[in-house]
PDB file of C-alpha atoms in Angstrom:
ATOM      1  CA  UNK V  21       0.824  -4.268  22.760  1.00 68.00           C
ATOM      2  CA  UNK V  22       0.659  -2.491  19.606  1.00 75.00           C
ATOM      3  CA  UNK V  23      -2.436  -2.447  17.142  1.00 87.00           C
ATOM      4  CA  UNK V  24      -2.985  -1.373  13.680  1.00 93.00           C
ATOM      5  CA  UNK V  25      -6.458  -0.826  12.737  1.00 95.00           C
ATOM      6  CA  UNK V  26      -7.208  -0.811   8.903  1.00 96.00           C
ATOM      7  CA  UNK V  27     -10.638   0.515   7.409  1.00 96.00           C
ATOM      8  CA  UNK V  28     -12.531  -0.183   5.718  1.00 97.00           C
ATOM      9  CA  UNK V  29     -12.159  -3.843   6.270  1.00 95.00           C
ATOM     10  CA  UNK V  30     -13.550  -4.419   2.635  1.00 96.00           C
ATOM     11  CA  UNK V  31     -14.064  -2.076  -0.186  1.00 97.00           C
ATOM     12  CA  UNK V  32     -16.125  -3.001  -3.469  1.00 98.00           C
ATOM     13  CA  UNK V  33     -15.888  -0.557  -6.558  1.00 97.00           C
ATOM     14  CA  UNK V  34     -15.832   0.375  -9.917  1.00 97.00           C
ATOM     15  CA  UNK V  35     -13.127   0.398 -12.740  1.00 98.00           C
ATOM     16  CA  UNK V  36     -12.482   4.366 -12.478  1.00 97.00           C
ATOM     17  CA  UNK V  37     -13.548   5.546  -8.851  1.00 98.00           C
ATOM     18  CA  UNK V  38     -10.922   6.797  -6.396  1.00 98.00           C
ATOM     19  CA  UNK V  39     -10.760   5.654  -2.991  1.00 98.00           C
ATOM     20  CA  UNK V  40      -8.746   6.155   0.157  1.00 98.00           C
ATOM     21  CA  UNK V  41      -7.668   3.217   2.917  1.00 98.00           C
ATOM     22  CA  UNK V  42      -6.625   3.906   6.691  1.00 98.00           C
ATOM     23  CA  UNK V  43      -4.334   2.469   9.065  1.00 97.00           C
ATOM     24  CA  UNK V  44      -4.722   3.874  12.550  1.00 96.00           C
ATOM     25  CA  UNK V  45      -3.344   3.126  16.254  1.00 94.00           C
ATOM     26  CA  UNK V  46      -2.916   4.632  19.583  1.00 91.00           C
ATOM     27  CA  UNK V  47       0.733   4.007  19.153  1.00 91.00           C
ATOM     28  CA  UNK V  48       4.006   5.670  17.846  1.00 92.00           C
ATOM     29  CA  UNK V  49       6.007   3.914  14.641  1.00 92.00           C
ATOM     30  CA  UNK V  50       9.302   4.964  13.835  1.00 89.00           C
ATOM     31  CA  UNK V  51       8.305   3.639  10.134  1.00 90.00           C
ATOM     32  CA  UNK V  52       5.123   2.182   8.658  1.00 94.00           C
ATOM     33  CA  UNK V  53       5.261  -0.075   5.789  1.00 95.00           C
ATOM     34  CA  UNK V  54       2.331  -0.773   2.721  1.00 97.00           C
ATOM     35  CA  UNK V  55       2.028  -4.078   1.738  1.00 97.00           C
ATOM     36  CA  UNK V  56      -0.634  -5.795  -1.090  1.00 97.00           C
ATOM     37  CA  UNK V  57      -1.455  -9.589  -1.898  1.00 96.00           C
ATOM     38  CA  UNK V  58      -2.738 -11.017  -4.235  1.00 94.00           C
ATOM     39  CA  UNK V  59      -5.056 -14.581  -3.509  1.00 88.00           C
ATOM     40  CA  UNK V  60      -2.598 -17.300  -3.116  1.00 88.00           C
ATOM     41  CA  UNK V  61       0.369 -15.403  -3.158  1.00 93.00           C
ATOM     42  CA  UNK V  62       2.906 -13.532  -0.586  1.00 95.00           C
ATOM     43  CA  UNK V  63       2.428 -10.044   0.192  1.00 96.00           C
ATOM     44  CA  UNK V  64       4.328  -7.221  -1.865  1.00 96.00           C
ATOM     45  CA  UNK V  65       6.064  -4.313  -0.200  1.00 95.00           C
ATOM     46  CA  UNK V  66       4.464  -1.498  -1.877  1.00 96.00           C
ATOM     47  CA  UNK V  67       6.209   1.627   0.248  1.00 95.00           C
ATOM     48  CA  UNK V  68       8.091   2.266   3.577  1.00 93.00           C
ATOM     49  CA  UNK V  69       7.437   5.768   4.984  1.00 93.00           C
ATOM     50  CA  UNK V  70       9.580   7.041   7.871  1.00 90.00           C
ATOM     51  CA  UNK V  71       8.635  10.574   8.649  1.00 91.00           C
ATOM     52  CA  UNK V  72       5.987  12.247  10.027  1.00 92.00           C
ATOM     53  CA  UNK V  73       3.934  13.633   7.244  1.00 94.00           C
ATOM     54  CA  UNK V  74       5.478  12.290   4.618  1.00 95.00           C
ATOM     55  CA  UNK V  75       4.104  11.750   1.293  1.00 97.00           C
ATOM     56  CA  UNK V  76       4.815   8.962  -1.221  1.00 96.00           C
ATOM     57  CA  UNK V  77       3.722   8.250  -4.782  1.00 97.00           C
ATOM     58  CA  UNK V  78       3.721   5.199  -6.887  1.00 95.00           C
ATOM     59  CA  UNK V  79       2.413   5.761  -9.885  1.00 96.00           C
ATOM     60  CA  UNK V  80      -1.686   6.274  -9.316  1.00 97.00           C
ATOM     61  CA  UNK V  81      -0.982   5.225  -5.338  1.00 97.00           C
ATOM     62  CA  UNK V  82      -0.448   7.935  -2.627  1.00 98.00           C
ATOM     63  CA  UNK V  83       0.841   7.113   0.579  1.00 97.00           C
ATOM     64  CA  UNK V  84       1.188   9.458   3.658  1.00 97.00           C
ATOM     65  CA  UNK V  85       2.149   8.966   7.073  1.00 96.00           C
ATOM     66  CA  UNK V  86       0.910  11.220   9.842  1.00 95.00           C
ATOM     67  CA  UNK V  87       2.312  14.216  11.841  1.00 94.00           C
ATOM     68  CA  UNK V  88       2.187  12.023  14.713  1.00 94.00           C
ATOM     69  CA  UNK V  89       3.597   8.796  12.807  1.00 93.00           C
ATOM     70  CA  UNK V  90       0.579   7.342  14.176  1.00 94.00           C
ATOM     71  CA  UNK V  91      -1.637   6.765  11.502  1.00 95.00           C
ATOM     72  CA  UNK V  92      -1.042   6.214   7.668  1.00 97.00           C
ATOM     73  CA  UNK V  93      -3.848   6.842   4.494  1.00 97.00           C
ATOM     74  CA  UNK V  94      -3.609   5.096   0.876  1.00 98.00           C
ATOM     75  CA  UNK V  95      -5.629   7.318  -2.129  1.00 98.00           C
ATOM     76  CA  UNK V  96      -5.653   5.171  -5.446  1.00 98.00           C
ATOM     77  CA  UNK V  97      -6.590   7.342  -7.884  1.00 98.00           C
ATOM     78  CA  UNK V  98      -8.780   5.891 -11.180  1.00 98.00           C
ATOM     79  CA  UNK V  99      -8.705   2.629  -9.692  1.00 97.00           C
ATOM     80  CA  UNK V 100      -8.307  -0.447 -12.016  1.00 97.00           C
ATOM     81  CA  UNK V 101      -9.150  -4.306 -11.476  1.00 96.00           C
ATOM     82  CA  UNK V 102      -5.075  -4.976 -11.556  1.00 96.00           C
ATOM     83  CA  UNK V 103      -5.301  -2.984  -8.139  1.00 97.00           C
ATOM     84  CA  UNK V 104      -7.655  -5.537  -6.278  1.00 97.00           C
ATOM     85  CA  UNK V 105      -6.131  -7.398  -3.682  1.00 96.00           C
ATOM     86  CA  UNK V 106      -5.597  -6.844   0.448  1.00 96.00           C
ATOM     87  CA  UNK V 107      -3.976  -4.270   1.584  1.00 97.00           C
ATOM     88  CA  UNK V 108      -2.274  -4.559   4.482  1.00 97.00           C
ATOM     89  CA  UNK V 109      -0.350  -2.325   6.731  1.00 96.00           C
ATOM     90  CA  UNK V 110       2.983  -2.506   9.439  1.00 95.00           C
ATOM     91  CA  UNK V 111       4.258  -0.158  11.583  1.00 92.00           C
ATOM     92  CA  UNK V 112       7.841  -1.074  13.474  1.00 86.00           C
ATOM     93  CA  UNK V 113       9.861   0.764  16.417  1.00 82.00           C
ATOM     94  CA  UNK V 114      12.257   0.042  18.449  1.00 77.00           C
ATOM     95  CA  UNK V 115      13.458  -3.513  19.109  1.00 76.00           C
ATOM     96  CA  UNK V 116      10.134  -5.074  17.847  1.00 80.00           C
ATOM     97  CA  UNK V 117       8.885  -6.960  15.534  1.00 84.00           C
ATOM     98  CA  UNK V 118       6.531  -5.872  12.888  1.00 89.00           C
ATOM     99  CA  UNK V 119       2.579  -5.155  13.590  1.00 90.00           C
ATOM    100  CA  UNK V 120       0.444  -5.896  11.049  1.00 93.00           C
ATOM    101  CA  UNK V 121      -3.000  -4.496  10.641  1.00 94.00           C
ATOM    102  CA  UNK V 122      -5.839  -7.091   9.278  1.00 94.00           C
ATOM    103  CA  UNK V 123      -6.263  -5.561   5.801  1.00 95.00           C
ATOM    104  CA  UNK V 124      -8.364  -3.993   3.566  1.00 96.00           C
ATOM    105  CA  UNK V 125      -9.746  -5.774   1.493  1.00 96.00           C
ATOM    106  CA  UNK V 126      -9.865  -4.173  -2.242  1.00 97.00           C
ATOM    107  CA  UNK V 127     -12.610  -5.796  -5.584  1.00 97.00           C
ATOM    108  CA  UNK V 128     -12.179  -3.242  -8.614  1.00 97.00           C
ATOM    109  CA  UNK V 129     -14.786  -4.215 -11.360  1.00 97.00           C
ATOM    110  CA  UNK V 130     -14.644  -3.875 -15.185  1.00 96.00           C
TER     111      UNK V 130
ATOM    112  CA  UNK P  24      18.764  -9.975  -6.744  1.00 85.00           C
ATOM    113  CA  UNK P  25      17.556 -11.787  -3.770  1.00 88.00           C
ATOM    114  CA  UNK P  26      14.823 -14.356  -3.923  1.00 92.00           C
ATOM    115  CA  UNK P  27      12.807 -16.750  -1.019  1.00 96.00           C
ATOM    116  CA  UNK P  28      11.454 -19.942  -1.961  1.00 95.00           C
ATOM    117  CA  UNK P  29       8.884 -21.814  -0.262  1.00 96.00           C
ATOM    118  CA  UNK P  30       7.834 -25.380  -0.682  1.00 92.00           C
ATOM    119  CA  UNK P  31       5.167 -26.767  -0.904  1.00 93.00           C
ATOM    120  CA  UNK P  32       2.633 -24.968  -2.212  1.00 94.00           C
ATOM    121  CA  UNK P  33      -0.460 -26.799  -0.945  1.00 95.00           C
ATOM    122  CA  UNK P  34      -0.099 -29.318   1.759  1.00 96.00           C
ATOM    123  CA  UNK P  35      -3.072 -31.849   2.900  1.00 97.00           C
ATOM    124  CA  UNK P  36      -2.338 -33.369   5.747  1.00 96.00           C
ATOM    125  CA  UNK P  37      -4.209 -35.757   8.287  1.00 97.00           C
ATOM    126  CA  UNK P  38      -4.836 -34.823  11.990  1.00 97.00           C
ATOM    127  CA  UNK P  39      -1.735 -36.250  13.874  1.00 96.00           C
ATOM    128  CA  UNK P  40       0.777 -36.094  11.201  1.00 97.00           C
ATOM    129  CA  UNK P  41       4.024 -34.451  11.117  1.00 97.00           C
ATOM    130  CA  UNK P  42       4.762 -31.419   9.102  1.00 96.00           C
ATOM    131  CA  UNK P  43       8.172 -29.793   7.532  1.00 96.00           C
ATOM    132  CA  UNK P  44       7.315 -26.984   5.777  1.00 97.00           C
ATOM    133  CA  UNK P  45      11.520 -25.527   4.011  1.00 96.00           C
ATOM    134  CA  UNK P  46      12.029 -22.413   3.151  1.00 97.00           C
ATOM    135  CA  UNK P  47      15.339 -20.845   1.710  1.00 97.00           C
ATOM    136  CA  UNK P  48      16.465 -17.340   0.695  1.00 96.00           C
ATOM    137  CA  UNK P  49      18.622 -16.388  -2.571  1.00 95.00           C
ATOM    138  CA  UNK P  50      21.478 -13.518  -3.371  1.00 92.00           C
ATOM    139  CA  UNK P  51      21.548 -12.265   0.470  1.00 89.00           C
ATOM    140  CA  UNK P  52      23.358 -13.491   3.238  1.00 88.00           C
ATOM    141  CA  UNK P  53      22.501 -13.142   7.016  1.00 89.00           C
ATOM    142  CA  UNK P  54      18.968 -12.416   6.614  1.00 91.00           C
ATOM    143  CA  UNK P  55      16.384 -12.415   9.861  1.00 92.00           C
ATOM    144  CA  UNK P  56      13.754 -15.020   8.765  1.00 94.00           C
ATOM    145  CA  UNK P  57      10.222 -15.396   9.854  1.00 95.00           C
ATOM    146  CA  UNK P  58       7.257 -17.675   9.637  1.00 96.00           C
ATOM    147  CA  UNK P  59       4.141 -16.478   9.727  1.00 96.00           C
ATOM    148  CA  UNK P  60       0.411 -17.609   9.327  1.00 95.00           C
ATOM    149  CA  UNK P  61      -2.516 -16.362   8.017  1.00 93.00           C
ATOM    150  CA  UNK P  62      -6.399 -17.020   8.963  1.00 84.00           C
ATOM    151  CA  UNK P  63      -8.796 -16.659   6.054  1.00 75.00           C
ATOM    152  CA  UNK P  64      -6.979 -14.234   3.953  1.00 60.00           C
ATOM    153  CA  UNK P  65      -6.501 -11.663   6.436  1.00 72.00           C
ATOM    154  CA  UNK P  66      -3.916 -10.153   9.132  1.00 85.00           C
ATOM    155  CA  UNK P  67      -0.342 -12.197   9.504  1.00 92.00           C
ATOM    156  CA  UNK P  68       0.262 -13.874  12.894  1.00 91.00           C
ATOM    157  CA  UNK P  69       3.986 -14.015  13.702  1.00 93.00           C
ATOM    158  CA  UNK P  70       5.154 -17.274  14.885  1.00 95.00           C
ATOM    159  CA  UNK P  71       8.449 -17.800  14.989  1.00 95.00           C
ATOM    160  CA  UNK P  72      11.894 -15.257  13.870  1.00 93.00           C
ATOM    161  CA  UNK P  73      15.783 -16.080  13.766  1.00 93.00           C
ATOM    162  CA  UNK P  74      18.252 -12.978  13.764  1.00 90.00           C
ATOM    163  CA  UNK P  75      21.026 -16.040  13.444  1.00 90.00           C
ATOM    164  CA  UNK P  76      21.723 -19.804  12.661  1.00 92.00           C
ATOM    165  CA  UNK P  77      20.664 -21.610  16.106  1.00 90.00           C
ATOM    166  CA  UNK P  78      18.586 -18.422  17.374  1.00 91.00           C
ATOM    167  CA  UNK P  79      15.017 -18.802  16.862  1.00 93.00           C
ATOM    168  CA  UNK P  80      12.774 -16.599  18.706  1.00 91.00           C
ATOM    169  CA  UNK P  81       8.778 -18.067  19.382  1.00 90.00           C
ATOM    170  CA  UNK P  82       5.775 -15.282  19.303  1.00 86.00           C
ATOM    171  CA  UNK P  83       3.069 -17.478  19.799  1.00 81.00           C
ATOM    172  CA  UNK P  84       2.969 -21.177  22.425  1.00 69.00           C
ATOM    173  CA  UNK P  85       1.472 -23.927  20.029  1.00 81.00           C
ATOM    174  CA  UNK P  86       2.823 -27.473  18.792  1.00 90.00           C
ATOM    175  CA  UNK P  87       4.840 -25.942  16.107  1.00 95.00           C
ATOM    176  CA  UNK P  88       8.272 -25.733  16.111  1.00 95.00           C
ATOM    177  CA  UNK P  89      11.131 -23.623  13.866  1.00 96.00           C
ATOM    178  CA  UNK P  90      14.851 -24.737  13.016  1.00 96.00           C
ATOM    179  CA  UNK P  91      17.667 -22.588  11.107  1.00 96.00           C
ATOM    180  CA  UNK P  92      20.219 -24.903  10.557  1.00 95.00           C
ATOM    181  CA  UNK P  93      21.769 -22.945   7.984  1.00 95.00           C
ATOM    182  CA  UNK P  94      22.128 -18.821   7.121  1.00 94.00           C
ATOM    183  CA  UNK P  95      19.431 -19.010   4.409  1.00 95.00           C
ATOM    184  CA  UNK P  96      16.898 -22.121   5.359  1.00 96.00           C
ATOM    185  CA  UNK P  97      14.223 -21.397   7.648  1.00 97.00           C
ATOM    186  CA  UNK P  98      11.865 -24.864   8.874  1.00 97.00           C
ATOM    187  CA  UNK P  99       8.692 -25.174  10.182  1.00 97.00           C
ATOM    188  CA  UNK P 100       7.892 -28.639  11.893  1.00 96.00           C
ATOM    189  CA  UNK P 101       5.477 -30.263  13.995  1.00 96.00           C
ATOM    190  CA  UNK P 102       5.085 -33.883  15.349  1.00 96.00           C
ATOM    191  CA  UNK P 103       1.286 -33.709  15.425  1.00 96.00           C
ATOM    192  CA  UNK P 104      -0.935 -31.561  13.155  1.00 96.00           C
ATOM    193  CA  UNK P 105      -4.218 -30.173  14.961  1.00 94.00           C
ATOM    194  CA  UNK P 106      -6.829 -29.136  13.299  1.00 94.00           C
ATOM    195  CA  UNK P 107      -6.883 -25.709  14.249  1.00 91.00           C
ATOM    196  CA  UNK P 108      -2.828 -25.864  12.118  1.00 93.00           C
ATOM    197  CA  UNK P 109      -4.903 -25.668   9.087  1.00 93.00           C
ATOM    198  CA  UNK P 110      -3.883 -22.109   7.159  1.00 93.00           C
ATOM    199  CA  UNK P 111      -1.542 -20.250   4.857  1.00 95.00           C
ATOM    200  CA  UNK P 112       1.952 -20.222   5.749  1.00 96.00           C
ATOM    201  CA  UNK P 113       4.000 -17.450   4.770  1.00 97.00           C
ATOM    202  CA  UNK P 114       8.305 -17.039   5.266  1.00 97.00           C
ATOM    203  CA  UNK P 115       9.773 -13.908   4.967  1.00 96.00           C
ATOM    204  CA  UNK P 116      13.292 -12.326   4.701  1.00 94.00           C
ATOM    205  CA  UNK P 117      14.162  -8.808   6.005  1.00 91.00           C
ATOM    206  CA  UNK P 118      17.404  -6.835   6.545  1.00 81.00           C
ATOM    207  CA  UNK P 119      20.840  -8.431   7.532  1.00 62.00           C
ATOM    208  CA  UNK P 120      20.846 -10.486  10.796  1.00 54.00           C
ATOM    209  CA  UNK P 121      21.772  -8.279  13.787  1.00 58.00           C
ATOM    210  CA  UNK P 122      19.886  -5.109  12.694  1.00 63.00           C
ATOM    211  CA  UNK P 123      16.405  -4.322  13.759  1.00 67.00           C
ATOM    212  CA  UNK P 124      13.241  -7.186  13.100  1.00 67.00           C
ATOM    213  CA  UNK P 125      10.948  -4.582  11.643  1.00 69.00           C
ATOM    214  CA  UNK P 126      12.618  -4.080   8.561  1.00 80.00           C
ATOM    215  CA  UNK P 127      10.437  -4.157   5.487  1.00 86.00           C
ATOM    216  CA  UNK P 128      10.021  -8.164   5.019  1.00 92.00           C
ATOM    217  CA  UNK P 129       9.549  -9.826   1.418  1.00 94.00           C
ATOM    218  CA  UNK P 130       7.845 -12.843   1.455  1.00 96.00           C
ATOM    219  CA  UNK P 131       7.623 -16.135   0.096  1.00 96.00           C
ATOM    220  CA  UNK P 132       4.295 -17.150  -1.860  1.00 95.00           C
ATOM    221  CA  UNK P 133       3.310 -19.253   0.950  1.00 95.00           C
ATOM    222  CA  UNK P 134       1.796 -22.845   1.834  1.00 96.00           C
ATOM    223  CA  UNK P 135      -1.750 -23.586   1.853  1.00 95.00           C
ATOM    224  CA  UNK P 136      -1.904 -26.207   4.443  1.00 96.00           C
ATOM    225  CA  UNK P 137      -5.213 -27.933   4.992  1.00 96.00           C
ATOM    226  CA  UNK P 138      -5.576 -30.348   8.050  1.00 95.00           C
ATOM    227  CA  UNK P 139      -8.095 -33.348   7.296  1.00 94.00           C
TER     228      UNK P 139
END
């Protein structure tokens, strides 16, 4: 069975501050996926990465996916309240479906 | 551009009720659909996926049940709602049917089902 961990599990800040997320396992993805939701609402694909150390940006959001496509980071940089929300990770391979970490949860003050 | 619509939003239900929770996808044919559900705002629990009309594949043994009786609508049913049923549904899309299930998935905005 394949696990995502995510940490931290919650993160409180302020308006301004960076701050990085992780998504960790013991196993091998073939692509990990970035996800955040919003309360009440569906989760948003945010970024797919597919290679080992890759690096994505979206706007003030940096994504990278380890050597060993086992483990993926998120820095937001000068967070801002429109960012809070959870965070969640997926990693796929092979014939499987999708694993899904539990989330970070993210609360950017004014 | 493709779109998934779930109803209903919020759902109260009382314990031994039935449930039918519809869910259909926009602009896309052939997608892989999945239902999933979610515990107190946190990590997504897979419970049921169809790769085809007819073909649904269970993740999870419980007294729900899933349907695709056409390309683009995805059902969730049960004949009698425990307590523990209580959560937020979410339906997703991904891919074209036939390819690989872990596909980046776009979801629905989900159903908040509460079970009185």
């Amino acid at each position: 069975t394949q696990l995502l961990e995510q940490s931290p599990q919650f993160l409180s800040i302020q308006e301004g501050e960076n701050l990085t997320v992780y998504c960790n396992s013991s196993s091998v993805f073939s692509s990990l996926q970035w996800y955040r939701q919003e309360p009440g609402e569906g989760p948003v694909l945010l970024v797919t990465v597919v290679t080992g150390g890759e690096v994505k940006k979206l706007k003030r959001l940096t994504f990278q996916f380890g050597d060993a496509r086992k483990d993926s980071s998120l820095h937001i940089t000068a967070a801002q309240p429109g960012d809070t929300g959870l965070y969640l990770c997926a990693g796929g391979s092979g014939y499987s479906t999708l694993t899904f970490g539990k989330g970070t949860m993210l609360l950017v003050s004014p | 551009s493709q779109t998934i619509h779930q109803w209903p939003a919020t759902l109260v239900q009382p314990v031994g009720s039935p449930l039918s929770l519809e869910c259909t996808v926009e602009g896309t044919s052939n997608p892989n659909l999945y239902w999933y559900r979610q515990a107190a705002g946190r990590g997504l629990q897979l419970l049921f996926y169809s790769v085809g009309i007819g073909q649904i594949s269970s993740e999870v043994p419980q007294n729900l049940s899933a349907s695709r009786p056409q390309d683009r609508q995805f059902i969730l049913s049960s004949k009698k709602l425990l307590l523990s049923d209580s959560g937020f549904y979410l339906c997703a899309w991904s891919g074209i049917a036939g390819t690989a299930v872990n596909q980046p998935q776009h979801f629905g905005d989900g159903t908040r089902l509460s079970i009185l």
